[in-house]
Short mmCIF file of C-alpha atoms in Angstrom, two decimals:
data_model
loop_
_atom_site.label_atom_id
_atom_site.label_comp_id
_atom_site.label_asym_id
_atom_site.label_seq_id
_atom_site.Cartn_x
_atom_site.Cartn_y
_atom_site.Cartn_z
CA ARG P 1 0.07 -0.67 -0.18
CA VAL P 2 1.03 3.58 0.23
CA GLY P 3 -0.47 6.46 1.25
CA LEU P 4 -0.26 9.47 3.73
CA LEU P 5 -0.55 9.75 6.84
CA VAL P 6 -1.85 12.63 9.58
CA ASN P 7 -1.82 12.81 13.65
CA THR P 8 -1.41 14.71 16.51
CA TYR P 9 -1.77 13.93 20.11
CA PHE P 10 -3.42 17.04 23.43
CA TYR P 11 -2.26 15.96 27.09
CA SER P 12 -3.29 17.54 29.30
CA GLY P 13 -2.09 16.37 33.52
CA ARG P 14 -2.55 12.73 32.37
CA LEU P 15 -4.15 13.05 29.72
CA GLN P 16 -3.09 12.17 26.78
CA TRP P 17 -5.60 12.26 23.58
CA ASN P 18 -4.15 11.04 20.50
CA THR P 19 -5.72 11.38 16.90
CA GLU P 20 -4.96 10.41 13.06
CA TRP P 21 -6.17 9.68 9.55
CA ARG P 22 -4.59 8.03 7.16
CA LEU P 23 -5.24 7.57 3.40
CA HIS P 24 -3.44 5.00 0.95
CA HIS P 25 -4.31 2.48 -1.46
CA ASN P 26 -4.36 -1.14 -1.46
CA PHE P 27 -2.65 -2.91 -4.01
CA ARG P 28 -3.03 -6.08 -1.65
CA GLN P 29 -4.80 -6.48 1.40
CA TYR P 30 -7.16 -9.05 3.84
CA GLY P 31 -10.26 -11.04 2.89
CA PRO P 32 -10.31 -10.57 -1.30
CA PRO P 33 -7.99 -10.98 -3.40
CA GLY P 34 -7.23 -6.95 -5.36
CA GLY P 35 -6.88 -4.08 -4.30
CA GLY P 36 -8.44 0.20 -3.58
CA TRP P 37 -8.33 3.96 -1.37
CA GLU P 38 -9.34 2.53 2.23
CA VAL P 39 -9.13 5.21 4.93
CA GLN P 40 -8.75 4.38 8.36
CA LEU P 41 -9.52 7.24 11.52
CA SER P 42 -8.75 6.31 14.68
CA SER P 43 -8.86 8.26 18.56
CA GLY P 44 -7.95 6.94 21.58
CA LEU P 45 -7.98 8.56 24.91
CA LEU P 46 -4.97 7.05 27.87
CA LEU P 47 -4.00 8.38 31.61
CA GLY P 48 -0.66 7.82 32.95
CA LEU P 49 -0.46 6.72 36.11
CA GLY P 50 2.54 6.27 38.11
CA GLU P 51 5.84 7.94 37.94
CA SER P 52 5.28 11.92 36.54
CA SER P 53 8.93 11.19 35.18
CA LEU P 54 9.98 9.75 32.48
CA PRO P 55 15.19 10.06 31.78
CA GLU P 56 14.46 9.08 28.03
CA ARG P 57 11.61 9.88 25.11
CA ARG P 58 9.34 7.73 24.08
CA PRO P 59 9.62 8.50 19.50
CA PHE P 60 6.44 5.94 19.64
CA TRP P 61 3.02 6.61 19.39
CA GLY P 62 0.10 6.00 18.35
CA PRO P 63 -4.33 6.22 18.67
CA ALA P 64 -3.77 3.82 22.39
CA LEU P 65 0.55 4.34 22.23
CA GLY P 66 0.87 7.24 24.60
CA ASN P 67 4.37 9.71 24.45
CA PHE P 68 3.72 11.48 26.94
CA ALA P 69 5.65 11.58 30.40
CA TYR P 70 4.24 8.35 32.45
CA ARG P 71 5.64 5.39 33.74
CA HIS P 72 2.21 3.72 32.98
CA ALA P 73 -0.83 4.89 30.97
CA LEU P 74 -4.72 2.84 30.55
CA ALA P 75 -5.67 3.35 27.67
CA TYR P 76 -9.19 2.94 24.48
CA ALA P 77 -8.98 3.97 21.58
CA VAL P 78 -11.89 3.74 18.62
CA HIS P 79 -11.10 2.81 15.07
CA TYR P 80 -13.24 3.30 11.90
CA TYR P 81 -11.84 0.86 8.49
CA GLY P 82 -13.51 2.46 5.28
CA ASP P 83 -12.74 0.91 2.70
CA GLN P 84 -14.27 0.10 -2.33
CA ILE P 85 -15.28 -3.20 -0.83
CA GLY P 86 -17.33 -3.82 0.94
CA THR P 87 -15.86 -3.95 4.23
CA SER P 88 -16.53 -0.89 5.60
CA GLN P 89 -16.33 -0.59 9.46
CA PHE P 90 -15.49 0.97 13.29
CA GLY P 91 -12.89 -0.91 15.85
CA GLY P 92 -12.13 -0.74 19.75
CA SER P 93 -8.88 -0.31 21.26
CA LEU P 94 -7.66 -1.05 25.02
CA ALA P 95 -5.04 -1.41 26.21
CA TRP P 96 -2.85 -1.56 28.88
CA GLN P 97 1.14 0.57 29.02
CA ALA P 98 3.59 -0.30 32.11
CA GLY P 99 7.26 0.81 31.51
CA ARG P 100 8.35 -0.09 28.24
CA PHE P 101 6.15 -3.22 27.66
CA GLN P 102 2.24 -2.73 26.21
CA LEU P 103 -0.32 -5.02 25.33
CA GLN P 104 -2.81 -3.66 23.18
CA LEU P 105 -6.60 -5.69 22.44
CA GLU P 106 -8.09 -4.82 19.14
CA ASN P 107 -11.93 -5.55 18.18
CA ASP P 108 -14.55 -4.74 16.37
CA LEU P 109 -16.85 -5.63 19.45
CA LEU P 110 -14.68 -3.11 21.90
CA ALA P 111 -16.46 -0.24 19.45
CA PRO P 112 -19.58 1.78 20.31
CA GLY P 113 -21.97 0.28 18.98
CA SER P 114 -20.74 -2.93 16.90
CA HIS P 115 -22.00 -6.15 17.85
CA PHE P 116 -21.27 -8.29 14.24
CA ASP P 117 -17.98 -10.45 14.50
CA ARG P 118 -16.59 -9.85 11.15
CA TYR P 119 -13.98 -8.38 9.28
CA ARG P 120 -11.63 -6.97 10.95
CA THR P 121 -12.39 -9.11 14.66
CA GLY P 122 -9.30 -9.20 16.07
CA ALA P 123 -6.44 -8.12 16.31
CA PHE P 124 -3.26 -8.19 19.82
CA ARG P 125 -0.05 -6.65 20.12
CA PHE P 126 2.71 -6.94 23.23
CA SER P 127 6.07 -5.15 22.48
CA TRP P 128 9.03 -3.87 24.04
CA ARG P 129 10.96 -0.99 24.28
CA GLU P 130 14.26 0.23 24.52
CA ARG P 131 15.23 3.44 23.26
CA ASP P 132 14.69 3.97 19.44
CA LEU P 133 13.83 -0.65 19.01
CA LEU P 134 10.20 -1.25 19.25
CA ALA P 135 10.17 -5.12 18.57
CA GLU P 136 6.94 -7.01 18.69
CA LEU P 137 5.18 -10.30 19.07
CA ARG P 138 0.91 -9.73 16.92
CA ALA P 139 -1.88 -12.18 15.58
CA VAL P 140 -4.47 -10.13 12.92
CA LEU P 141 -7.56 -12.41 12.81
CA TRP P 142 -10.17 -11.83 9.83
CA THR P 143 -13.43 -13.10 8.83
CA GLY P 144 -15.85 -13.29 6.93
CA ASP P 145 -19.36 -11.91 7.14
CA PRO P 146 -21.79 -14.16 10.06
CA LYS P 147 -24.34 -11.59 9.77
CA ASP P 148 -25.19 -10.89 6.82
CA GLY P 149 -28.28 -13.26 6.76
CA ARG P 150 -26.48 -16.73 5.00
CA ALA P 151 -24.99 -18.12 8.11
CA LYS P 152 -25.90 -21.71 9.64
CA THR P 153 -25.49 -21.94 12.29
CA VAL P 154 -25.06 -26.18 13.81
CA ARG P 155 -24.62 -26.62 17.46
CA GLN P 156 -25.27 -31.08 17.53
CA THR P 157 -22.03 -31.70 15.70
CA ASP P 158 -19.25 -34.07 15.78
CA TYR P 159 -16.80 -31.54 15.10
CA PRO P 160 -15.16 -30.51 18.53
CA CYS P 161 -15.92 -27.67 19.75
CA ARG P 162 -17.93 -26.20 22.75
CA TRP P 163 -21.25 -25.04 20.80
CA GLY P 164 -21.22 -26.29 17.88
CA TYR P 165 -20.00 -23.63 15.10
CA LYS P 166 -21.13 -21.51 11.62
CA ASP P 167 -20.88 -22.52 9.21
CA LEU P 168 -19.91 -18.34 6.61
CA SER P 169 -19.53 -19.71 3.54
CA ALA P 170 -22.67 -18.77 1.89
CA CYS P 171 -21.59 -15.16 3.76
CA ARG P 172 -19.28 -12.28 2.24
CA TYR P 173 -16.48 -13.20 2.01
CA GLY P 174 -17.27 -15.73 3.77
CA ARG P 175 -15.38 -17.77 1.51
CA TYR P 176 -11.59 -16.19 3.51
CA SER P 177 -10.71 -15.88 6.54
CA HIS P 178 -7.24 -14.58 8.23
CA GLY P 179 -4.75 -16.31 11.33
CA VAL P 180 -1.48 -13.97 11.50
CA LEU P 181 0.31 -14.81 13.90
CA ALA P 182 4.42 -12.82 12.95
CA VAL P 183 7.04 -10.80 14.91
CA GLN P 184 7.94 -7.44 13.44
CA ALA P 185 10.16 -4.70 14.97
CA GLN P 186 10.10 -0.69 14.71
CA TYR P 187 12.73 1.38 14.43
CA TYR P 188 12.45 5.03 14.33
CA LEU P 189 14.36 7.04 12.14
CA GLY P 190 14.39 10.79 12.90
CA LYS P 191 12.64 13.52 12.33
CA GLY P 192 9.47 11.48 13.92
CA GLN P 193 10.21 8.98 10.55
CA VAL P 194 9.65 5.04 11.94
CA ALA P 195 10.76 1.39 10.06
CA GLN P 196 8.55 -1.32 9.78
CA ALA P 197 10.09 -4.85 9.21
CA GLY P 198 8.48 -8.48 10.52
CA LEU P 199 7.43 -12.12 9.18
CA GLY P 200 5.72 -14.68 10.36
CA LEU P 201 3.38 -17.12 9.06
CA ASP P 202 -0.33 -16.61 8.20
CA ALA P 203 -1.68 -20.08 9.67
CA GLU P 204 -6.24 -21.13 9.65
CA PRO P 205 -4.27 -23.02 13.20
CA ILE P 206 -3.40 -19.71 13.89
CA ARG P 207 -6.51 -18.12 13.72
CA HIS P 208 -8.39 -21.22 15.03
CA PHE P 209 -6.31 -20.78 18.33
CA PHE P 210 -7.55 -17.86 19.10
CA GLN P 211 -10.37 -16.87 17.32
CA ASN P 212 -12.53 -20.27 18.15
CA LYS P 213 -10.48 -22.19 20.49
CA LEU P 214 -9.40 -19.20 23.38
CA ILE P 215 -12.81 -16.44 22.36
CA HIS P 216 -15.76 -18.56 22.16
CA ASP P 217 -14.25 -21.45 23.69
CA LEU P 218 -13.85 -19.78 26.37
CA TRP P 219 -12.60 -22.84 27.98
CA PHE P 220 -10.97 -20.89 31.47
CA VAL P 221 -14.73 -19.30 32.68
CA PRO P 222 -17.56 -22.37 34.26
CA ALA P 223 -20.48 -23.02 30.89
CA GLY P 224 -23.30 -22.14 33.73
CA TRP P 225 -21.78 -18.36 33.54
CA ASN P 226 -20.59 -17.89 29.32
CA LYS P 227 -24.55 -16.95 27.85
CA ALA P 228 -23.06 -15.48 24.42
CA ARG P 229 -22.00 -19.36 24.64
CA ASN P 230 -20.21 -18.27 20.55
CA PRO P 231 -20.22 -20.86 18.63
CA HIS P 232 -16.49 -21.26 15.94
CA PHE P 233 -16.25 -19.99 12.79
CA PRO P 234 -14.40 -22.64 11.04
CA MET P 235 -10.87 -23.04 9.28
CA LEU P 236 -11.34 -23.25 6.14
CA ASP P 237 -10.21 -25.91 3.48
CA ILE P 238 -9.26 -25.50 0.52
CA ASP P 239 -12.07 -24.45 -1.56
CA GLY P 240 -13.39 -21.94 1.18
CA ASN P 241 -15.75 -24.72 2.35
CA PRO P 242 -15.69 -25.06 6.20
CA PHE P 243 -12.84 -27.42 7.36
CA LEU P 244 -14.83 -30.54 10.10
CA PHE P 245 -11.47 -32.61 10.27
CA LEU P 246 -13.44 -35.50 7.42
CA VAL P 247 -11.15 -37.77 5.78
CA ASP P 248 -9.72 -36.75 2.58
CA GLN P 249 -10.65 -32.68 3.10
CA GLU P 250 -7.76 -31.00 2.49
CA LEU P 251 -7.35 -27.69 4.81
CA ARG P 252 -6.32 -24.28 3.50
CA PRO P 253 -2.92 -24.70 2.66
CA ALA P 254 -0.48 -21.89 5.57
CA LEU P 255 0.81 -18.67 3.54
CA ALA P 256 4.29 -17.76 4.66
CA TYR P 257 3.79 -14.07 5.83
CA TRP P 258 6.64 -10.94 5.91
CA HIS P 259 6.55 -6.46 6.33
CA LEU P 260 7.80 -4.33 4.94
CA ALA P 261 6.76 -0.44 5.91
CA LEU P 262 7.54 2.91 6.47
CA ASN P 263 4.94 5.30 9.28
CA ASP P 264 2.49 1.93 9.13
CA GLY P 265 2.11 1.57 13.11
CA GLY P 266 -2.18 0.00 13.01
CA SER P 267 -2.60 -3.63 12.87
CA TYR P 268 -4.50 -4.30 9.96
#
């Protein structure tokens, strides 16, 4: 992708407000093949905690990442993604910054009024900072739209799950999905410029673990407490159908993931 980024921040005492605007053209993107123009708008509010001064500067910041003089911070941000392929949506992020470490969770369900669990459905980033270098482990999940009226919910099944599964193959972009797990480094070049490089895998078992086993099954929550009972969005086979561990069914192969960028700090 290629495009423009404009961002700014304001702070007063322990509060910092960050906002950014991105406009770019995607040559490739998550979901269906092809590209097109996309706009991303993000705004976040951070609350500084702990010590009120730090000895070194913090060159990395974003909607949910602060660069003000507090060792710890809590943050919440709202994102809007507008594109030309029909996957425009809102998302939300929660983040905890503790000294040199930060954990950020993004999900479309964290945005006000958003209850769709579709497209840019979830991401997390765990990062560590040392002066002009920021290293991170990130996961990015992407699925089709389970709420377009064509999904089939199956509760009684031999497929290994806690609450059944949804067949998204007839849904909008239901035959596409991504589960990226990657390591990435960011380096501050000076004058507000940040270079990024990352390497990882895009594989259905990655999405299956984070989205289905961890988030939807909620195995660590007693069954009586879990009122949502979210079904799995199964892994996809080579034809884009749900992979149900059937005889002769072939799982979609994993793909290598790589990322080289300048000033591209978002999850999506």
